[in-house]
PDB file of C-alpha atoms in Angstrom:
ATOM      1  CA  UNK A 160      42.582  71.877 -22.574  1.00  0.00           C
ATOM      2  CA  UNK A 161      39.866  71.273 -19.740  1.00  0.00           C
ATOM      3  CA  UNK A 162      36.766  69.074 -20.972  1.00  0.00           C
ATOM      4  CA  UNK A 163      33.887  68.838 -18.261  1.00  0.00           C
ATOM      5  CA  UNK A 164      32.036  66.061 -17.532  1.00  0.00           C
ATOM      6  CA  UNK A 165      28.119  66.129 -17.831  1.00  0.00           C
ATOM      7  CA  UNK A 166      27.996  66.053 -14.168  1.00  0.00           C
ATOM      8  CA  UNK A 167      30.185  69.387 -13.666  1.00  0.00           C
ATOM      9  CA  UNK A 168      28.895  70.721 -16.875  1.00  0.00           C
ATOM     10  CA  UNK A 169      25.326  70.256 -15.432  1.00  0.00           C
ATOM     11  CA  UNK A 170      26.738  72.103 -12.152  1.00  0.00           C
ATOM     12  CA  UNK A 171      28.231  74.818 -14.012  1.00  0.00           C
ATOM     13  CA  UNK A 172      24.321  74.890 -15.573  1.00  0.00           C
ATOM     14  CA  UNK A 173      22.599  75.190 -11.982  1.00  0.00           C
ATOM     15  CA  UNK A 174      25.494  77.428 -10.316  1.00  0.00           C
ATOM     16  CA  UNK A 175      24.260  79.905 -13.867  1.00  0.00           C
ATOM     17  CA  UNK A 176      20.241  79.836 -13.048  1.00  0.00           C
ATOM     18  CA  UNK A 177      21.264  81.187  -9.281  1.00  0.00           C
ATOM     19  CA  UNK A 178      23.391  83.709 -10.382  1.00  0.00           C
ATOM     20  CA  UNK A 179      21.022  85.262 -12.050  1.00  0.00           C
ATOM     21  CA  UNK A 180      17.667  84.233  -9.384  1.00  0.00           C
ATOM     22  CA  UNK A 181      19.361  85.787  -6.744  1.00  0.00           C
ATOM     23  CA  UNK A 182      21.247  89.054  -8.965  1.00  0.00           C
ATOM     24  CA  UNK A 183      17.782  91.268  -7.914  1.00  0.00           C
ATOM     25  CA  UNK A 184      17.739  92.896 -11.732  1.00  0.00           C
ATOM     26  CA  UNK A 185      14.733  94.418 -11.674  1.00  0.00           C
ATOM     27  CA  UNK A 186      13.799  94.463 -15.452  1.00  0.00           C
ATOM     28  CA  UNK A 187      11.421  92.380 -17.703  1.00  0.00           C
ATOM     29  CA  UNK A 188       7.737  91.117 -18.062  1.00  0.00           C
ATOM     30  CA  UNK A 189       6.124  89.054 -15.242  1.00  0.00           C
ATOM     31  CA  UNK A 190       5.292  85.323 -16.498  1.00  0.00           C
ATOM     32  CA  UNK A 191       3.629  83.495 -13.958  1.00  0.00           C
ATOM     33  CA  UNK A 192       2.221  79.810 -14.495  1.00  0.00           C
ATOM     34  CA  UNK A 193      -1.040  80.717 -14.595  1.00  0.00           C
ATOM     35  CA  UNK A 194      -0.372  82.749 -17.640  1.00  0.00           C
ATOM     36  CA  UNK A 195       1.928  80.172 -19.129  1.00  0.00           C
ATOM     37  CA  UNK A 196      -1.143  77.487 -19.173  1.00  0.00           C
ATOM     38  CA  UNK A 197      -3.194  80.408 -20.550  1.00  0.00           C
ATOM     39  CA  UNK A 198      -0.887  81.059 -23.838  1.00  0.00           C
ATOM     40  CA  UNK A 199      -0.907  77.457 -24.095  1.00  0.00           C
ATOM     41  CA  UNK A 200      -4.465  76.908 -24.358  1.00  0.00           C
ATOM     42  CA  UNK A 201      -5.396  78.232 -27.132  1.00  0.00           C
ATOM     43  CA  UNK A 202      -2.875  76.312 -29.508  1.00  0.00           C
ATOM     44  CA  UNK A 203      -4.583  73.174 -27.303  1.00  0.00           C
ATOM     45  CA  UNK A 204      -7.465  74.268 -28.994  1.00  0.00           C
ATOM     46  CA  UNK A 205      -6.512  74.587 -32.307  1.00  0.00           C
ATOM     47  CA  UNK A 206      -4.688  71.035 -31.695  1.00  0.00           C
ATOM     48  CA  UNK A 207      -7.852  69.920 -30.961  1.00  0.00           C
ATOM     49  CA  UNK A 208      -9.615  70.800 -33.782  1.00  0.00           C
ATOM     50  CA  UNK A 209      -7.427  69.329 -36.067  1.00  0.00           C
ATOM     51  CA  UNK A 210      -6.382  66.323 -33.797  1.00  0.00           C
ATOM     52  CA  UNK A 211      -8.874  65.742 -31.402  1.00  0.00           C
ATOM     53  CA  UNK A 212      -7.601  62.985 -29.292  1.00  0.00           C
ATOM     54  CA  UNK A 213      -4.443  64.493 -29.049  1.00  0.00           C
ATOM     55  CA  UNK A 214      -6.243  68.327 -28.355  1.00  0.00           C
ATOM     56  CA  UNK A 215      -8.101  66.505 -25.292  1.00  0.00           C
ATOM     57  CA  UNK A 216      -5.297  65.475 -23.860  1.00  0.00           C
ATOM     58  CA  UNK A 217      -3.477  68.337 -23.680  1.00  0.00           C
ATOM     59  CA  UNK A 218      -6.180  70.188 -22.425  1.00  0.00           C
ATOM     60  CA  UNK A 219      -6.910  67.388 -19.653  1.00  0.00           C
ATOM     61  CA  UNK A 220      -3.099  67.893 -18.572  1.00  0.00           C
ATOM     62  CA  UNK A 221      -3.411  71.343 -18.641  1.00  0.00           C
ATOM     63  CA  UNK A 222      -6.512  71.266 -16.564  1.00  0.00           C
ATOM     64  CA  UNK A 223      -4.494  69.245 -13.731  1.00  0.00           C
ATOM     65  CA  UNK A 224      -1.298  70.686 -13.869  1.00  0.00           C
ATOM     66  CA  UNK A 225      -3.991  73.993 -12.427  1.00  0.00           C
ATOM     67  CA  UNK A 226      -5.384  71.575 -10.151  1.00  0.00           C
ATOM     68  CA  UNK A 227      -2.055  70.531  -8.551  1.00  0.00           C
ATOM     69  CA  UNK A 228      -0.498  74.406  -8.677  1.00  0.00           C
ATOM     70  CA  UNK A 229      -3.447  74.957  -6.479  1.00  0.00           C
ATOM     71  CA  UNK A 230      -2.102  73.164  -3.741  1.00  0.00           C
ATOM     72  CA  UNK A 231       0.911  75.421  -3.509  1.00  0.00           C
ATOM     73  CA  UNK A 232       2.440  78.629  -2.409  1.00  0.00           C
ATOM     74  CA  UNK A 233       3.836  80.431  -5.785  1.00  0.00           C
ATOM     75  CA  UNK A 234       7.744  81.786  -4.957  1.00  0.00           C
ATOM     76  CA  UNK A 235       8.237  85.448  -5.396  1.00  0.00           C
ATOM     77  CA  UNK A 236       9.263  86.835  -8.532  1.00  0.00           C
ATOM     78  CA  UNK A 237      12.390  87.790  -9.863  1.00  0.00           C
ATOM     79  CA  UNK A 238      15.019  88.121 -13.005  1.00  0.00           C
ATOM     80  CA  UNK A 239      14.638  85.019 -14.867  1.00  0.00           C
ATOM     81  CA  UNK A 240      15.748  84.436 -18.153  1.00  0.00           C
ATOM     82  CA  UNK A 241      12.589  83.186 -19.545  1.00  0.00           C
ATOM     83  CA  UNK A 242      14.315  80.001 -21.922  1.00  0.00           C
ATOM     84  CA  UNK A 243      16.638  78.100 -19.657  1.00  0.00           C
ATOM     85  CA  UNK A 244      17.970  74.992 -21.702  1.00  0.00           C
ATOM     86  CA  UNK A 245      21.156  73.187 -22.219  1.00  0.00           C
ATOM     87  CA  UNK A 246      20.915  74.671 -25.876  1.00  0.00           C
ATOM     88  CA  UNK A 247      21.386  78.377 -24.608  1.00  0.00           C
ATOM     89  CA  UNK A 248      24.642  77.936 -22.321  1.00  0.00           C
ATOM     90  CA  UNK A 249      28.209  77.979 -23.652  1.00  0.00           C
ATOM     91  CA  UNK A 250      31.354  76.010 -22.750  1.00  0.00           C
ATOM     92  CA  UNK A 251      34.874  76.743 -23.571  1.00  0.00           C
ATOM     93  CA  UNK A 252      37.454  74.273 -21.590  1.00  0.00           C
ATOM     94  CA  UNK A 253      36.154  74.601 -18.402  1.00  0.00           C
ATOM     95  CA  UNK A 254      34.402  78.200 -18.952  1.00  0.00           C
ATOM     96  CA  UNK A 255      30.958  78.502 -19.548  1.00  0.00           C
ATOM     97  CA  UNK A 256      28.013  81.114 -20.177  1.00  0.00           C
ATOM     98  CA  UNK A 257      24.743  82.319 -21.032  1.00  0.00           C
ATOM     99  CA  UNK A 258      23.346  83.195 -23.935  1.00  0.00           C
ATOM    100  CA  UNK A 259      20.133  85.031 -25.275  1.00  0.00           C
ATOM    101  CA  UNK A 260      18.847  87.495 -23.244  1.00  0.00           C
ATOM    102  CA  UNK A 261      15.693  88.175 -25.644  1.00  0.00           C
ATOM    103  CA  UNK A 262      13.375  86.583 -23.301  1.00  0.00           C
ATOM    104  CA  UNK A 263      14.411  87.745 -19.975  1.00  0.00           C
ATOM    105  CA  UNK A 264      11.191  88.381 -17.412  1.00  0.00           C
ATOM    106  CA  UNK A 265      10.317  88.181 -13.787  1.00  0.00           C
ATOM    107  CA  UNK A 266       8.979  84.739 -12.565  1.00  0.00           C
ATOM    108  CA  UNK A 267       9.598  82.275  -9.762  1.00  0.00           C
ATOM    109  CA  UNK A 268      12.512  80.673 -10.623  1.00  0.00           C
ATOM    110  CA  UNK A 269      10.918  77.450 -10.999  1.00  0.00           C
ATOM    111  CA  UNK A 270      10.191  78.961 -14.232  1.00  0.00           C
ATOM    112  CA  UNK A 271      13.812  78.669 -15.786  1.00  0.00           C
ATOM    113  CA  UNK A 272      14.141  75.175 -14.205  1.00  0.00           C
ATOM    114  CA  UNK A 273      11.591  73.452 -14.509  1.00  0.00           C
ATOM    115  CA  UNK A 274      12.120  74.595 -18.743  1.00  0.00           C
ATOM    116  CA  UNK A 275      16.311  72.751 -18.043  1.00  0.00           C
ATOM    117  CA  UNK A 276      14.529  69.914 -16.499  1.00  0.00           C
ATOM    118  CA  UNK A 277      11.874  69.363 -19.531  1.00  0.00           C
ATOM    119  CA  UNK A 278      14.787  69.291 -21.996  1.00  0.00           C
ATOM    120  CA  UNK A 279      17.010  67.513 -19.978  1.00  0.00           C
ATOM    121  CA  UNK A 280      14.679  64.374 -19.620  1.00  0.00           C
ATOM    122  CA  UNK A 281      14.222  64.804 -23.502  1.00  0.00           C
ATOM    123  CA  UNK A 282      17.376  64.617 -23.798  1.00  0.00           C
ATOM    124  CA  UNK A 283      18.027  62.161 -21.801  1.00  0.00           C
ATOM    125  CA  UNK A 284      14.873  59.753 -23.080  1.00  0.00           C
ATOM    126  CA  UNK A 285      16.716  59.867 -26.837  1.00  0.00           C
ATOM    127  CA  UNK A 286      19.617  58.855 -25.178  1.00  0.00           C
ATOM    128  CA  UNK A 287      20.910  54.973 -25.072  1.00  0.00           C
ATOM    129  CA  UNK A 288      20.706  55.001 -20.839  1.00  0.00           C
ATOM    130  CA  UNK A 289      17.803  53.317 -19.495  1.00  0.00           C
ATOM    131  CA  UNK A 290      16.023  57.170 -19.507  1.00  0.00           C
ATOM    132  CA  UNK A 291      13.869  57.785 -16.859  1.00  0.00           C
ATOM    133  CA  UNK A 292      16.389  56.448 -14.433  1.00  0.00           C
ATOM    134  CA  UNK A 293      19.374  58.143 -15.894  1.00  0.00           C
ATOM    135  CA  UNK A 294      17.207  61.537 -16.333  1.00  0.00           C
ATOM    136  CA  UNK A 295      16.185  61.832 -12.640  1.00  0.00           C
ATOM    137  CA  UNK A 296      19.778  60.782 -11.358  1.00  0.00           C
ATOM    138  CA  UNK A 297      20.963  64.223 -13.438  1.00  0.00           C
ATOM    139  CA  UNK A 298      18.074  65.934 -12.768  1.00  0.00           C
ATOM    140  CA  UNK A 299      18.818  65.479  -9.056  1.00  0.00           C
ATOM    141  CA  UNK A 300      22.028  66.812  -8.986  1.00  0.00           C
ATOM    142  CA  UNK A 301      21.187  69.839 -11.339  1.00  0.00           C
ATOM    143  CA  UNK A 302      18.203  70.785  -8.805  1.00  0.00           C
ATOM    144  CA  UNK A 303      21.124  69.871  -5.424  1.00  0.00           C
ATOM    145  CA  UNK A 304      23.659  72.233  -7.001  1.00  0.00           C
ATOM    146  CA  UNK A 305      21.514  75.060  -7.785  1.00  0.00           C
ATOM    147  CA  UNK A 306      20.034  74.745  -4.342  1.00  0.00           C
ATOM    148  CA  UNK A 307      23.247  75.442  -2.530  1.00  0.00           C
ATOM    149  CA  UNK A 308      24.195  78.333  -4.913  1.00  0.00           C
ATOM    150  CA  UNK A 309      20.785  80.177  -4.314  1.00  0.00           C
ATOM    151  CA  UNK A 310      21.055  79.319  -0.439  1.00  0.00           C
ATOM    152  CA  UNK A 311      17.258  78.414  -0.096  1.00  0.00           C
ATOM    153  CA  UNK A 312      15.689  77.918   3.200  1.00  0.00           C
ATOM    154  CA  UNK A 313      14.539  74.306   3.900  1.00  0.00           C
ATOM    155  CA  UNK A 314      10.885  75.506   3.546  1.00  0.00           C
ATOM    156  CA  UNK A 315      11.573  77.361   0.507  1.00  0.00           C
ATOM    157  CA  UNK A 316      13.618  74.199  -0.949  1.00  0.00           C
ATOM    158  CA  UNK A 317      10.443  72.300  -0.619  1.00  0.00           C
ATOM    159  CA  UNK A 318       8.211  74.627  -2.357  1.00  0.00           C
ATOM    160  CA  UNK A 319      10.184  75.327  -5.004  1.00  0.00           C
ATOM    161  CA  UNK A 320      10.569  71.273  -6.396  1.00  0.00           C
ATOM    162  CA  UNK A 321       6.997  72.106  -6.457  1.00  0.00           C
ATOM    163  CA  UNK A 322       6.973  74.467  -7.942  1.00  0.00           C
ATOM    164  CA  UNK A 323      10.120  72.883 -10.425  1.00  0.00           C
ATOM    165  CA  UNK A 324       7.798  70.003 -11.373  1.00  0.00           C
ATOM    166  CA  UNK A 325       4.640  71.836 -12.440  1.00  0.00           C
ATOM    167  CA  UNK A 326       7.033  73.948 -14.748  1.00  0.00           C
ATOM    168  CA  UNK A 327       8.464  71.272 -15.891  1.00  0.00           C
ATOM    169  CA  UNK A 328       4.916  69.898 -17.406  1.00  0.00           C
ATOM    170  CA  UNK A 329       4.290  72.864 -18.331  1.00  0.00           C
ATOM    171  CA  UNK A 330       7.056  73.636 -20.818  1.00  0.00           C
ATOM    172  CA  UNK A 331       6.838  69.459 -21.707  1.00  0.00           C
ATOM    173  CA  UNK A 332       2.970  71.016 -22.801  1.00  0.00           C
ATOM    174  CA  UNK A 333       4.634  73.715 -25.020  1.00  0.00           C
ATOM    175  CA  UNK A 334       7.462  71.405 -26.118  1.00  0.00           C
ATOM    176  CA  UNK A 335       4.511  69.013 -27.637  1.00  0.00           C
ATOM    177  CA  UNK A 336       2.352  71.800 -29.258  1.00  0.00           C
ATOM    178  CA  UNK A 337       5.918  72.767 -30.800  1.00  0.00           C
ATOM    179  CA  UNK A 338       6.041  69.446 -31.757  1.00  0.00           C
ATOM    180  CA  UNK A 339       2.885  68.420 -33.401  1.00  0.00           C
ATOM    181  CA  UNK A 340       3.227  72.737 -35.397  1.00  0.00           C
ATOM    182  CA  UNK A 341       6.874  71.178 -36.535  1.00  0.00           C
ATOM    183  CA  UNK A 342       5.536  67.634 -37.597  1.00  0.00           C
ATOM    184  CA  UNK A 343       8.259  66.309 -35.558  1.00  0.00           C
ATOM    185  CA  UNK A 344       6.687  62.598 -34.918  1.00  0.00           C
ATOM    186  CA  UNK A 345       9.163  61.039 -33.398  1.00  0.00           C
ATOM    187  CA  UNK A 346      10.000  64.174 -30.697  1.00  0.00           C
ATOM    188  CA  UNK A 347       6.413  64.443 -30.026  1.00  0.00           C
ATOM    189  CA  UNK A 348       6.101  60.831 -29.040  1.00  0.00           C
ATOM    190  CA  UNK A 349       9.085  60.733 -26.823  1.00  0.00           C
ATOM    191  CA  UNK A 350       7.216  64.190 -25.099  1.00  0.00           C
ATOM    192  CA  UNK A 351       4.094  62.803 -24.801  1.00  0.00           C
ATOM    193  CA  UNK A 352       5.893  58.921 -21.986  1.00  0.00           C
ATOM    194  CA  UNK A 353       7.307  61.679 -20.213  1.00  0.00           C
ATOM    195  CA  UNK A 354       4.473  64.060 -20.092  1.00  0.00           C
ATOM    196  CA  UNK A 355       2.268  61.001 -18.764  1.00  0.00           C
ATOM    197  CA  UNK A 356       4.867  60.159 -16.077  1.00  0.00           C
ATOM    198  CA  UNK A 357       5.051  64.044 -15.276  1.00  0.00           C
ATOM    199  CA  UNK A 358       1.242  64.455 -14.881  1.00  0.00           C
ATOM    200  CA  UNK A 359       1.202  61.033 -12.807  1.00  0.00           C
ATOM    201  CA  UNK A 360       3.902  62.602 -10.475  1.00  0.00           C
ATOM    202  CA  UNK A 361       2.016  65.561 -10.056  1.00  0.00           C
ATOM    203  CA  UNK A 362      -0.867  63.566  -7.966  1.00  0.00           C
TER     204      UNK A 362
END
């Protein structure tokens, strides 16, 4: 049987995302960057009551994302998976597919892409290879394959990259909150390391 390399599997993930986003399916509630941040802030306030330093840090980073978002125009919403990560994809030899459509929505494509990259970056940090360089290389390959499959114009590509960076940071903030809630200290530490670097890149 054929076994895909990591790079080939990433390409398959990117093409699946592009297929979803260009499908024109008009179902699902709208999700925006603003509503995503608003939903997280409630939990951040709870964190601040129990773990003040962490809560303040996450709230500050959420504000930084909101400020950076004002410097780019959102892309038109379209059909999105809503929980797109490598954990939602299945492979059988050279065949691949996507599962769990409970979270489908209308959103910028950057919502799915940002979440995928957030999980990819976390997985790279936990791997044996140099995390930052490895994650950046894999993430760029994923985005390049996606952009080619989705047939975006150069102007759309530039805007999409900016929006993906924002949504990736939002996904990382969500991961930090989930790690805190589930008492997963090591994962929380990993996510905070990545978040610090991604927040700096937004500036």
